[in-house]
Amino acid sequence: MNKLLTIAFVLLIFNCKSPEARRPISTKSGSFIDASIEINKKRYAKEKAIIEKIMEADSSNYIPSQSGFWYTYHTKIENDSLVTPQFGDIVNFDYDVKSLNGVEIYSNEELKTQNYAMDKQELFTGLRHGLKLMKAGETVTFIFPSDRAYGYYGDENKIGPNTPLICKVTVNSITQN
């Protein structure tokens, strides 16, 4: 019996080995991803050229953001004691949405006054980052390329896929959390 246990133990030790990774049956190249990157680069270059023409025609001083969009102040608060919203703060704001050719997509009345918990609720990327630049009482016009707006899918309502947007935003109040 002792010999049988010893043999079983030895077999168990020699049969244990680390699991091997399974290899895919077929491998795919990155050609789809490479093609997608090229398409997106061309789309962005085309949108940027249109946006730059719009900014040149406008007498406002547009500022490029680090988040990939442009903005200009209509009302700027110079008071440094006022804060910009941080994570979890409640931002009360009004905004409208237009296409690059100035056609209104959503009006202030349609969108109504919004209460947004900063970075805790859904909001398209550009507007979320834009609100972080604003103080209570400021009004700013943002120009968002499509990748900073609703991107590839649009809003599945009035905004189509790959649509750059212009939004005029007024922050009414910021309630710190």
GROMACS .gro file of N, CA and C in nm:
model
  531
    1MET      N    1   0.082  -0.119   0.000
    1MET     CA    2   0.000   0.000   0.000
    1MET      C    3   0.086   0.126   0.000
    2ASN      N    4   0.196   0.122   0.078
    2ASN     CA    5   0.288   0.233   0.086
    2ASN      C    6   0.354   0.259  -0.049
    3LYS      N    7   0.391   0.149  -0.118
    3LYS     CA    8   0.452   0.163  -0.250
    3LYS      C    9   0.354   0.224  -0.349
    4LEU      N   10   0.229   0.184  -0.339
    4LEU     CA   11   0.125   0.235  -0.429
    4LEU      C   12   0.104   0.385  -0.410
    5LEU      N   13   0.104   0.431  -0.288
    5LEU     CA   14   0.092   0.574  -0.259
    5LEU      C   15   0.213   0.651  -0.309
    6THR      N   16   0.331   0.597  -0.294
    6THR     CA   17   0.453   0.661  -0.340
    6THR      C   18   0.451   0.675  -0.492
    7ILE      N   19   0.412   0.568  -0.561
    7ILE     CA   20   0.407   0.571  -0.709
    7ILE      C   21   0.302   0.674  -0.754
    8ALA      N   22   0.187   0.676  -0.690
    8ALA     CA   23   0.082   0.772  -0.725
    8ALA      C   24   0.131   0.916  -0.702
    9PHE      N   25   0.199   0.938  -0.592
    9PHE     CA   26   0.252   1.070  -0.561
    9PHE      C   27   0.355   1.115  -0.665
   10VAL      N   28   0.447   1.025  -0.702
   10VAL     CA   29   0.551   1.057  -0.801
   10VAL      C   30   0.486   1.087  -0.937
   11LEU      N   31   0.389   1.008  -0.977
   11LEU     CA   32   0.320   1.032  -1.105
   11LEU      C   33   0.247   1.165  -1.103
   12LEU      N   34   0.186   1.197  -0.993
   12LEU     CA   35   0.114   1.323  -0.979
   12LEU      C   36   0.209   1.441  -0.994
   13ILE      N   37   0.325   1.434  -0.934
   13ILE     CA   38   0.422   1.543  -0.941
   13ILE      C   39   0.473   1.561  -1.084
   14PHE      N   40   0.507   1.452  -1.151
   14PHE     CA   41   0.564   1.463  -1.286
   14PHE      C   42   0.459   1.498  -1.391
   15ASN      N   43   0.333   1.470  -1.364
   15ASN     CA   44   0.228   1.504  -1.461
   15ASN      C   45   0.178   1.647  -1.446
   16CYS      N   46   0.209   1.712  -1.338
   16CYS     CA   47   0.165   1.851  -1.319
   16CYS      C   48   0.258   1.943  -1.396
   17LYS      N   49   0.201   2.023  -1.481
   17LYS     CA   50   0.280   2.123  -1.552
   17LYS      C   51   0.195   2.248  -1.566
   18SER      N   52   0.257   2.358  -1.593
   18SER     CA   53   0.183   2.483  -1.603
   18SER      C   54   0.100   2.482  -1.732
   19PRO      N   55  -0.015   2.550  -1.728
   19PRO     CA   56  -0.100   2.552  -1.847
   19PRO      C   57  -0.034   2.630  -1.961
   20GLU      N   58  -0.057   2.582  -2.081
   20GLU     CA   59  -0.001   2.650  -2.198
   20GLU      C   60  -0.109   2.735  -2.262
   21ALA      N   61  -0.068   2.848  -2.314
   21ALA     CA   62  -0.162   2.938  -2.382
   21ALA      C   63  -0.211   2.872  -2.510
   22ARG      N   64  -0.338   2.891  -2.538
   22ARG     CA   65  -0.394   2.838  -2.662
   22ARG      C   66  -0.365   2.937  -2.773
   23ARG      N   67  -0.326   2.887  -2.884
   23ARG     CA   68  -0.294   2.972  -2.999
   23ARG      C   69  -0.418   2.984  -3.088
   24PRO      N   70  -0.437   3.101  -3.149
   24PRO     CA   71  -0.553   3.115  -3.238
   24PRO      C   72  -0.536   3.027  -3.361
   25ILE      N   73  -0.649   2.982  -3.413
   25ILE     CA   74  -0.647   2.898  -3.532
   25ILE      C   75  -0.602   2.979  -3.653
   26SER      N   76  -0.654   3.102  -3.660
   26SER     CA   77  -0.611   3.188  -3.770
   26SER      C   78  -0.564   3.320  -3.712
   27THR      N   79  -0.472   3.383  -3.780
   27THR     CA   80  -0.424   3.513  -3.736
   27THR      C   81  -0.470   3.618  -3.834
   28LYS      N   82  -0.496   3.738  -3.780
   28LYS     CA   83  -0.542   3.847  -3.865
   28LYS      C   84  -0.439   3.959  -3.859
   29SER      N   85  -0.427   4.025  -3.970
   29SER     CA   86  -0.334   4.138  -3.973
   29SER      C   87  -0.407   4.261  -3.921
   30GLY      N   88  -0.336   4.368  -3.901
   30GLY     CA   89  -0.395   4.492  -3.854
   30GLY      C   90  -0.445   4.578  -3.967
   31SER      N   91  -0.471   4.521  -4.084
   31SER     CA   92  -0.508   4.602  -4.200
   31SER      C   93  -0.638   4.676  -4.179
   32PHE      N   94  -0.737   4.617  -4.111
   32PHE     CA   95  -0.863   4.686  -4.086
   32PHE      C   96  -0.841   4.807  -3.996
   33ILE      N   97  -0.763   4.786  -3.891
   33ILE     CA   98  -0.734   4.896  -3.799
   33ILE      C   99  -0.655   5.005  -3.869
   34ASP      N  100  -0.556   4.967  -3.948
   34ASP     CA  101  -0.477   5.065  -4.022
   34ASP      C  102  -0.564   5.146  -4.117
   35ALA      N  103  -0.655   5.080  -4.186
   35ALA     CA  104  -0.746   5.149  -4.278
   35ALA      C  105  -0.837   5.244  -4.202
   36SER      N  106  -0.887   5.200  -4.087
   36SER     CA  107  -0.974   5.284  -4.005
   36SER      C  108  -0.900   5.408  -3.955
   37ILE      N  109  -0.776   5.391  -3.916
   37ILE     CA  110  -0.696   5.505  -3.870
   37ILE      C  111  -0.680   5.606  -3.982
   38GLU      N  112  -0.650   5.560  -4.102
   38GLU     CA  113  -0.633   5.650  -4.217
   38GLU      C  114  -0.762   5.725  -4.248
   39ILE      N  115  -0.875   5.655  -4.244
   39ILE     CA  116  -1.004   5.718  -4.271
   39ILE      C  117  -1.031   5.826  -4.167
   40ASN      N  118  -1.006   5.796  -4.040
   40ASN     CA  119  -1.030   5.893  -3.933
   40ASN      C  120  -0.937   6.013  -3.942
   41LYS      N  121  -0.812   5.991  -3.982
   41LYS     CA  122  -0.719   6.103  -3.999
   41LYS      C  123  -0.766   6.195  -4.110
   42LYS      N  124  -0.812   6.138  -4.221
   42LYS     CA  125  -0.863   6.218  -4.334
   42LYS      C  126  -0.988   6.295  -4.293
   43ARG      N  127  -1.078   6.228  -4.219
   43ARG     CA  128  -1.201   6.295  -4.174
   43ARG      C  129  -1.167   6.412  -4.083
   44TYR      N  130  -1.075   6.389  -3.989
   44TYR     CA  131  -1.037   6.495  -3.896
   44TYR      C  132  -0.973   6.613  -3.971
   45ALA      N  133  -0.886   6.585  -4.067
   45ALA     CA  134  -0.822   6.692  -4.144
   45ALA      C  135  -0.926   6.774  -4.220
   46LYS      N  136  -1.023   6.707  -4.278
   46LYS     CA  137  -1.130   6.776  -4.352
   46LYS      C  138  -1.214   6.863  -4.257
   47GLU      N  139  -1.253   6.806  -4.143
   47GLU     CA  140  -1.331   6.881  -4.044
   47GLU      C  141  -1.251   7.000  -3.990
   48LYS      N  142  -1.124   6.979  -3.963
   48LYS     CA  143  -1.040   7.086  -3.908
   48LYS      C  144  -1.029   7.201  -4.008
   49ALA      N  145  -1.015   7.170  -4.138
   49ALA     CA  146  -1.007   7.275  -4.240
   49ALA      C  147  -1.135   7.358  -4.242
   50ILE      N  148  -1.250   7.292  -4.233
   50ILE     CA  149  -1.378   7.363  -4.231
   50ILE      C  150  -1.389   7.448  -4.105
   51ILE      N  151  -1.352   7.392  -3.992
   51ILE     CA  152  -1.359   7.464  -3.864
   51ILE      C  153  -1.267   7.586  -3.867
   52GLU      N  154  -1.148   7.572  -3.922
   52GLU     CA  155  -1.056   7.685  -3.931
   52GLU      C  156  -1.112   7.797  -4.017
   53LYS      N  157  -1.182   7.763  -4.126
   53LYS     CA  158  -1.247   7.865  -4.210
   53LYS      C  159  -1.357   7.937  -4.132
   54ILE      N  160  -1.432   7.863  -4.054
   54ILE     CA  161  -1.538   7.924  -3.972
   54ILE      C  162  -1.477   8.020  -3.871
   55MET      N  163  -1.368   7.979  -3.807
   55MET     CA  164  -1.305   8.064  -3.706
   55MET      C  165  -1.243   8.188  -3.770
   56GLU      N  166  -1.186   8.176  -3.890
   56GLU     CA  167  -1.129   8.291  -3.960
   56GLU      C  168  -1.238   8.391  -3.998
   57ALA      N  169  -1.354   8.342  -4.036
   57ALA     CA  170  -1.463   8.430  -4.077
   57ALA      C  171  -1.528   8.500  -3.956
   58ASP      N  172  -1.516   8.441  -3.840
   58ASP     CA  173  -1.571   8.497  -3.717
   58ASP      C  174  -1.468   8.591  -3.656
   59SER      N  175  -1.515   8.702  -3.601
   59SER     CA  176  -1.422   8.798  -3.541
   59SER      C  177  -1.380   8.759  -3.399
   60SER      N  178  -1.441   8.653  -3.346
   60SER     CA  179  -1.408   8.609  -3.210
   60SER      C  180  -1.270   8.545  -3.207
   61ASN      N  181  -1.210   8.549  -3.090
   61ASN     CA  182  -1.079   8.488  -3.070
   61ASN      C  183  -1.098   8.346  -3.017
   62TYR      N  184  -1.084   8.248  -3.104
   62TYR     CA  185  -1.101   8.108  -3.063
   62TYR      C  186  -0.972   8.055  -3.001
   63ILE      N  187  -0.990   7.976  -2.897
   63ILE     CA  188  -0.878   7.919  -2.823
   63ILE      C  189  -0.880   7.767  -2.847
   64PRO      N  190  -0.768   7.709  -2.887
   64PRO     CA  191  -0.765   7.563  -2.900
   64PRO      C  192  -0.754   7.500  -2.761
   65SER      N  193  -0.832   7.397  -2.736
   65SER     CA  194  -0.824   7.329  -2.606
   65SER      C  195  -0.727   7.212  -2.615
   66GLN      N  196  -0.685   7.164  -2.500
   66GLN     CA  197  -0.599   7.047  -2.496
   66GLN      C  198  -0.679   6.920  -2.524
   67SER      N  199  -0.812   6.932  -2.524
   67SER     CA  200  -0.899   6.816  -2.546
   67SER      C  201  -0.943   6.802  -2.691
   68GLY      N  202  -0.891   6.886  -2.781
   68GLY     CA  203  -0.918   6.867  -2.923
   68GLY      C  204  -1.035   6.944  -2.979
   69PHE      N  205  -1.077   7.052  -2.916
   69PHE     CA  206  -1.183   7.137  -2.970
   69PHE      C  207  -1.143   7.282  -2.954
   70TRP      N  208  -1.225   7.374  -3.003
   70TRP     CA  209  -1.195   7.517  -2.996
   70TRP      C  210  -1.310   7.586  -2.925
   71TYR      N  211  -1.279   7.698  -2.859
   71TYR     CA  212  -1.384   7.771  -2.788
   71TYR      C  213  -1.352   7.920  -2.783
   72THR      N  214  -1.459   7.999  -2.766
   72THR     CA  215  -1.445   8.143  -2.750
   72THR      C  216  -1.545   8.190  -2.645
   73TYR      N  217  -1.505   8.288  -2.567
   73TYR     CA  218  -1.592   8.341  -2.461
   73TYR      C  219  -1.680   8.452  -2.514
   74HIS      N  220  -1.807   8.450  -2.475
   74HIS     CA  221  -1.897   8.563  -2.496
   74HIS      C  222  -1.905   8.643  -2.367
   75THR      N  223  -1.908   8.570  -2.256
   75THR     CA  224  -1.905   8.629  -2.123
   75THR      C  225  -1.798   8.555  -2.045
   76LYS      N  226  -1.694   8.628  -2.002
   76LYS     CA  227  -1.585   8.565  -1.927
   76LYS      C  228  -1.578   8.629  -1.789
   77ILE      N  229  -1.571   8.546  -1.687
   77ILE     CA  230  -1.559   8.592  -1.549
   77ILE      C  231  -1.411   8.590  -1.512
   78GLU      N  232  -1.357   8.705  -1.481
   78GLU     CA  233  -1.214   8.716  -1.448
   78GLU      C  234  -1.184   8.690  -1.301
   79ASN      N  235  -1.287   8.675  -1.220
   79ASN     CA  236  -1.272   8.654  -1.076
   79ASN      C  237  -1.207   8.518  -1.050
   80ASP      N  238  -1.087   8.517  -0.998
   80ASP     CA  239  -1.014   8.392  -0.973
   80ASP      C  240  -1.068   8.315  -0.853
   81SER      N  241  -1.151   8.380  -0.771
   81SER     CA  242  -1.204   8.309  -0.654
   81SER      C  243  -1.317   8.215  -0.693
   82LEU      N  244  -1.376   8.234  -0.811
   82LEU     CA  245  -1.479   8.142  -0.858
   82LEU      C  246  -1.413   8.016  -0.911
   83VAL      N  247  -1.478   7.904  -0.891
   83VAL     CA  248  -1.417   7.777  -0.927
   83VAL      C  249  -1.478   7.720  -1.055
   84THR      N  250  -1.399   7.636  -1.119
   84THR     CA  251  -1.449   7.556  -1.230
   84THR      C  252  -1.495   7.423  -1.169
   85PRO      N  253  -1.587   7.354  -1.234
   85PRO     CA  254  -1.640   7.231  -1.174
   85PRO      C  255  -1.536   7.119  -1.165
   86GLN      N  256  -1.546   7.044  -1.057
   86GLN     CA  257  -1.460   6.928  -1.033
   86GLN      C  258  -1.549   6.804  -1.028
   87PHE      N  259  -1.487   6.688  -1.019
   87PHE     CA  260  -1.559   6.561  -1.015
   87PHE      C  261  -1.672   6.564  -0.912
   88GLY      N  262  -1.794   6.531  -0.955
   88GLY     CA  263  -1.908   6.522  -0.865
   88GLY      C  264  -1.985   6.650  -0.845
   89ASP      N  265  -1.928   6.766  -0.882
   89ASP     CA  266  -1.999   6.893  -0.868
   89ASP      C  267  -2.121   6.892  -0.961
   90ILE      N  268  -2.226   6.963  -0.921
   90ILE     CA  269  -2.346   6.973  -1.003
   90ILE      C  270  -2.338   7.104  -1.082
   91VAL      N  271  -2.340   7.091  -1.215
   91VAL     CA  272  -2.333   7.207  -1.303
   91VAL      C  273  -2.472   7.228  -1.363
   92ASN      N  274  -2.527   7.347  -1.342
   92ASN     CA  275  -2.655   7.385  -1.401
   92ASN      C  276  -2.623   7.471  -1.522
   93PHE      N  277  -2.666   7.427  -1.641
   93PHE     CA  278  -2.629   7.500  -1.761
   93PHE      C  279  -2.738   7.491  -1.868
   94ASP      N  280  -2.732   7.586  -1.960
   94ASP     CA  281  -2.816   7.588  -2.079
   94ASP      C  282  -2.726   7.579  -2.200
   95TYR      N  283  -2.774   7.516  -2.307
   95TYR     CA  284  -2.694   7.511  -2.429
   95TYR      C  285  -2.783   7.484  -2.549
   96ASP      N  286  -2.729   7.515  -2.665
   96ASP     CA  287  -2.794   7.477  -2.790
   96ASP      C  288  -2.692   7.405  -2.876
   97VAL      N  289  -2.739   7.340  -2.980
   97VAL     CA  290  -2.651   7.262  -3.067
   97VAL      C  291  -2.681   7.300  -3.211
   98LYS      N  292  -2.575   7.334  -3.286
   98LYS     CA  293  -2.587   7.370  -3.427
   98LYS      C  294  -2.487   7.289  -3.509
   99SER      N  295  -2.519   7.277  -3.637
   99SER     CA  296  -2.422   7.217  -3.729
   99SER      C  297  -2.318   7.323  -3.763
  100LEU      N  298  -2.212   7.284  -3.832
  100LEU     CA  299  -2.107   7.380  -3.867
  100LEU      C  300  -2.157   7.491  -3.959
  101ASN      N  301  -2.262   7.463  -4.036
  101ASN     CA  302  -2.315   7.568  -4.124
  101ASN      C  303  -2.417   7.657  -4.053
  102GLY      N  304  -2.430   7.641  -3.921
  102GLY     CA  305  -2.515   7.730  -3.841
  102GLY      C  306  -2.659   7.687  -3.828
  103VAL      N  307  -2.697   7.576  -3.885
  103VAL     CA  308  -2.835   7.529  -3.876
  103VAL      C  309  -2.859   7.470  -3.737
  104GLU      N  310  -2.964   7.519  -3.672
  104GLU     CA  311  -2.993   7.474  -3.537
  104GLU      C  312  -3.043   7.329  -3.539
  105ILE      N  313  -2.981   7.246  -3.456
  105ILE     CA  314  -3.022   7.106  -3.442
  105ILE      C  315  -3.110   7.092  -3.319
  106TYR      N  316  -3.063   7.144  -3.207
  106TYR     CA  317  -3.140   7.147  -3.083
  106TYR      C  318  -3.133   7.288  -3.026
  107SER      N  319  -3.246   7.345  -2.990
  107SER     CA  320  -3.249   7.479  -2.931
  107SER      C  321  -3.239   7.469  -2.779
  108ASN      N  322  -3.214   7.585  -2.715
  108ASN     CA  323  -3.214   7.591  -2.568
  108ASN      C  324  -3.346   7.539  -2.513
  109GLU      N  325  -3.455   7.578  -2.579
  109GLU     CA  326  -3.588   7.540  -2.532
  109GLU      C  327  -3.608   7.389  -2.539
  110GLU      N  328  -3.560   7.327  -2.647
  110GLU     CA  329  -3.573   7.182  -2.660
  110GLU      C  330  -3.492   7.109  -2.554
  111LEU      N  331  -3.370   7.154  -2.533
  111LEU     CA  332  -3.279   7.085  -2.441
  111LEU      C  333  -3.308   7.117  -2.295
  112LYS      N  334  -3.373   7.229  -2.271
  112LYS     CA  335  -3.406   7.275  -2.136
  112LYS      C  336  -3.279   7.290  -2.051
  113THR      N  337  -3.294   7.350  -1.937
  113THR     CA  338  -3.182   7.367  -1.845
  113THR      C  339  -3.140   7.231  -1.791
  114GLN      N  340  -3.011   7.206  -1.796
  114GLN     CA  341  -2.956   7.076  -1.755
  114GLN      C  342  -2.888   7.087  -1.618
  115ASN      N  343  -2.900   6.983  -1.539
  115ASN     CA  344  -2.822   6.966  -1.417
  115ASN      C  345  -2.735   6.844  -1.439
  116TYR      N  346  -2.606   6.864  -1.440
  116TYR     CA  347  -2.512   6.757  -1.474
  116TYR      C  348  -2.416   6.734  -1.359
  117ALA      N  349  -2.410   6.611  -1.310
  117ALA     CA  350  -2.312   6.573  -1.207
  117ALA      C  351  -2.181   6.545  -1.279
  118MET      N  352  -2.084   6.631  -1.262
  118MET     CA  353  -1.959   6.627  -1.338
  118MET      C  354  -1.893   6.490  -1.333
  119ASP      N  355  -1.875   6.432  -1.451
  119ASP     CA  356  -1.810   6.303  -1.472
  119ASP      C  357  -1.884   6.184  -1.410
  120LYS      N  358  -2.007   6.205  -1.366
  120LYS     CA  359  -2.084   6.095  -1.308
  120LYS      C  360  -2.202   6.058  -1.396
  121GLN      N  361  -2.231   6.140  -1.497
  121GLN     CA  362  -2.343   6.116  -1.587
  121GLN      C  363  -2.293   6.117  -1.730
  122GLU      N  364  -2.376   6.067  -1.820
  122GLU     CA  365  -2.343   6.065  -1.962
  122GLU      C  366  -2.355   6.205  -2.021
  123LEU      N  367  -2.257   6.244  -2.097
  123LEU     CA  368  -2.256   6.368  -2.172
  123LEU      C  369  -2.147   6.352  -2.275
  124PHE      N  370  -2.169   6.402  -2.396
  124PHE     CA  371  -2.067   6.377  -2.497
  124PHE      C  372  -1.934   6.441  -2.459
  125THR      N  373  -1.827   6.379  -2.503
  125THR     CA  374  -1.690   6.407  -2.459
  125THR      C  375  -1.654   6.555  -2.462
  126GLY      N  376  -1.678   6.621  -2.574
  126GLY     CA  377  -1.637   6.760  -2.587
  126GLY      C  378  -1.707   6.850  -2.486
  127LEU      N  379  -1.838   6.834  -2.471
  127LEU     CA  380  -1.912   6.919  -2.378
  127LEU      C  381  -1.869   6.891  -2.234
  128ARG      N  382  -1.845   6.767  -2.202
  128ARG     CA  383  -1.798   6.732  -2.067
  128ARG      C  384  -1.667   6.805  -2.036
  129HIS      N  385  -1.572   6.803  -2.130
  129HIS     CA  386  -1.444   6.871  -2.109
  129HIS      C  387  -1.460   7.023  -2.116
  130GLY      N  388  -1.551   7.070  -2.199
  130GLY     CA  389  -1.576   7.213  -2.210
  130GLY      C  390  -1.631   7.271  -2.081
  131LEU      N  391  -1.722   7.201  -2.017
  131LEU     CA  392  -1.778   7.250  -1.891
  131LEU      C  393  -1.671   7.264  -1.783
  132LYS      N  394  -1.569   7.182  -1.789
  132LYS     CA  395  -1.461   7.188  -1.691
  132LYS      C  396  -1.380   7.317  -1.703
  133LEU      N  397  -1.392   7.386  -1.816
  133LEU     CA  398  -1.319   7.511  -1.837
  133LEU      C  399  -1.397   7.634  -1.791
  134MET      N  400  -1.524   7.615  -1.760
  134MET     CA  401  -1.613   7.728  -1.736
  134MET      C  402  -1.639   7.755  -1.588
  135LYS      N  403  -1.671   7.882  -1.560
  135LYS     CA  404  -1.713   7.923  -1.427
  135LYS      C  405  -1.859   7.963  -1.435
  136ALA      N  406  -1.926   7.971  -1.319
  136ALA     CA  407  -2.066   8.013  -1.315
  136ALA      C  408  -2.078   8.154  -1.372
  137GLY      N  409  -2.174   8.174  -1.461
  137GLY     CA  410  -2.198   8.304  -1.522
  137GLY      C  411  -2.132   8.321  -1.657
  138GLU      N  412  -2.050   8.229  -1.699
  138GLU     CA  413  -1.982   8.239  -1.827
  138GLU      C  414  -2.066   8.180  -1.940
  139THR      N  415  -2.049   8.241  -2.058
  139THR     CA  416  -2.110   8.189  -2.181
  139THR      C  417  -1.998   8.167  -2.282
  140VAL      N  418  -1.995   8.047  -2.339
  140VAL     CA  419  -1.887   8.008  -2.429
  140VAL      C  420  -1.947   7.938  -2.551
  141THR      N  421  -1.888   7.964  -2.668
  141THR     CA  422  -1.922   7.887  -2.787
  141THR      C  423  -1.808   7.789  -2.811
  142PHE      N  424  -1.846   7.662  -2.825
  142PHE     CA  425  -1.750   7.555  -2.852
  142PHE      C  426  -1.770   7.505  -2.994
  143ILE      N  427  -1.661   7.471  -3.060
  143ILE     CA  428  -1.668   7.402  -3.188
  143ILE      C  429  -1.601   7.267  -3.169
  144PHE      N  430  -1.682   7.162  -3.187
  144PHE     CA  431  -1.634   7.025  -3.162
  144PHE      C  432  -1.622   6.949  -3.293
  145PRO      N  433  -1.504   6.893  -3.323
  145PRO     CA  434  -1.497   6.799  -3.436
  145PRO      C  435  -1.581   6.676  -3.399
  146SER      N  436  -1.616   6.597  -3.498
  146SER     CA  437  -1.709   6.486  -3.474
  146SER      C  438  -1.660   6.388  -3.368
  147ASP      N  439  -1.530   6.366  -3.358
  147ASP     CA  440  -1.481   6.271  -3.258
  147ASP      C  441  -1.497   6.324  -3.116
  148ARG      N  442  -1.512   6.454  -3.097
  148ARG     CA  443  -1.536   6.514  -2.966
  148ARG      C  444  -1.685   6.536  -2.943
  149ALA      N  445  -1.765   6.519  -3.049
  149ALA     CA  446  -1.911   6.533  -3.038
  149ALA      C  447  -1.971   6.395  -3.018
  150TYR      N  448  -2.058   6.353  -3.107
  150TYR     CA  449  -2.125   6.224  -3.089
  150TYR      C  450  -2.059   6.112  -3.168
  151GLY      N  451  -1.949   6.142  -3.238
  151GLY     CA  452  -1.870   6.039  -3.301
  151GLY      C  453  -1.938   5.960  -3.410
  152TYR      N  454  -1.900   5.836  -3.418
  152TYR     CA  455  -1.940   5.748  -3.526
  152TYR      C  456  -2.090   5.721  -3.531
  153TYR      N  457  -2.159   5.721  -3.415
  153TYR     CA  458  -2.299   5.683  -3.412
  153TYR      C  459  -2.396   5.800  -3.415
  154GLY      N  460  -2.350   5.920  -3.385
  154GLY     CA  461  -2.444   6.031  -3.372
  154GLY      C  462  -2.524   6.013  -3.243
  155ASP      N  463  -2.631   6.090  -3.230
  155ASP     CA  464  -2.714   6.074  -3.109
  155ASP      C  465  -2.833   5.983  -3.135
  156GLU      N  466  -2.836   5.921  -3.254
  156GLU     CA  467  -2.943   5.830  -3.296
  156GLU      C  468  -3.077   5.901  -3.301
  157ASN      N  469  -3.076   6.034  -3.319
  157ASN     CA  470  -3.198   6.112  -3.330
  157ASN      C  471  -3.177   6.216  -3.439
  158LYS      N  472  -3.137   6.338  -3.402
  158LYS     CA  473  -3.119   6.446  -3.499
  158LYS      C  474  -2.975   6.464  -3.546
  159ILE      N  475  -2.879   6.412  -3.471
  159ILE     CA  476  -2.738   6.429  -3.505
  159ILE      C  477  -2.689   6.300  -3.570
  160GLY      N  478  -2.645   6.314  -3.694
  160GLY     CA  479  -2.599   6.198  -3.769
  160GLY      C  480  -2.459   6.157  -3.730
  161PRO      N  481  -2.412   6.046  -3.786
  161PRO     CA  482  -2.276   6.001  -3.758
  161PRO      C  483  -2.172   6.099  -3.812
  162ASN      N  484  -2.062   6.111  -3.740
  162ASN     CA  485  -1.948   6.194  -3.781
  162ASN      C  486  -1.988   6.337  -3.811
  163THR      N  487  -2.065   6.397  -3.720
  163THR     CA  488  -2.112   6.535  -3.738
  163THR      C  489  -2.041   6.628  -3.641
  164PRO      N  490  -1.961   6.723  -3.691
  164PRO     CA  491  -1.901   6.824  -3.604
  164PRO      C  492  -2.012   6.919  -3.556
  165LEU      N  493  -1.995   6.977  -3.439
  165LEU     CA  494  -2.101   7.059  -3.380
  165LEU      C  495  -2.049   7.191  -3.326
  166ILE      N  496  -2.140   7.288  -3.320
  166ILE     CA  497  -2.116   7.415  -3.252
  166ILE      C  498  -2.217   7.423  -3.139
  167CYS      N  499  -2.170   7.446  -3.018
  167CYS     CA  500  -2.258   7.456  -2.902
  167CYS      C  501  -2.231   7.587  -2.829
  168LYS      N  502  -2.338   7.659  -2.802
  168LYS     CA  503  -2.327   7.779  -2.718
  168LYS      C  504  -2.378   7.741  -2.580
  169VAL      N  505  -2.290   7.754  -2.479
  169VAL     CA  506  -2.319   7.704  -2.345
  169VAL      C  507  -2.311   7.818  -2.244
  170THR      N  508  -2.410   7.823  -2.155
  170THR     CA  509  -2.407   7.918  -2.044
  170THR      C  510  -2.416   7.839  -1.914
  171VAL      N  511  -2.316   7.855  -1.828
  171VAL     CA  512  -2.319   7.790  -1.697
  171VAL      C  513  -2.389   7.885  -1.601
  172ASN      N  514  -2.501   7.837  -1.546
  172ASN     CA  515  -2.580   7.919  -1.453
  172ASN      C  516  -2.525   7.911  -1.311
  173SER      N  517  -2.490   7.789  -1.270
  173SER     CA  518  -2.437   7.773  -1.135
  173SER      C  519  -2.356   7.645  -1.125
  174ILE      N  520  -2.269   7.642  -1.026
  174ILE     CA  521  -2.189   7.523  -0.996
  174ILE      C  522  -2.207   7.498  -0.845
  175THR      N  523  -2.260   7.382  -0.813
  175THR     CA  524  -2.277   7.344  -0.672
  175THR      C  525  -2.169   7.242  -0.639
  176GLN      N  526  -2.080   7.281  -0.550
  176GLN     CA  527  -1.970   7.191  -0.515
  176GLN      C  528  -2.020   7.075  -0.434
  177ASN      N  529  -1.963   6.959  -0.461
  177ASN     CA  530  -2.002   6.838  -0.390
  177ASN      C  531  -1.905   6.813  -0.277
   0.00000   0.00000   0.00000
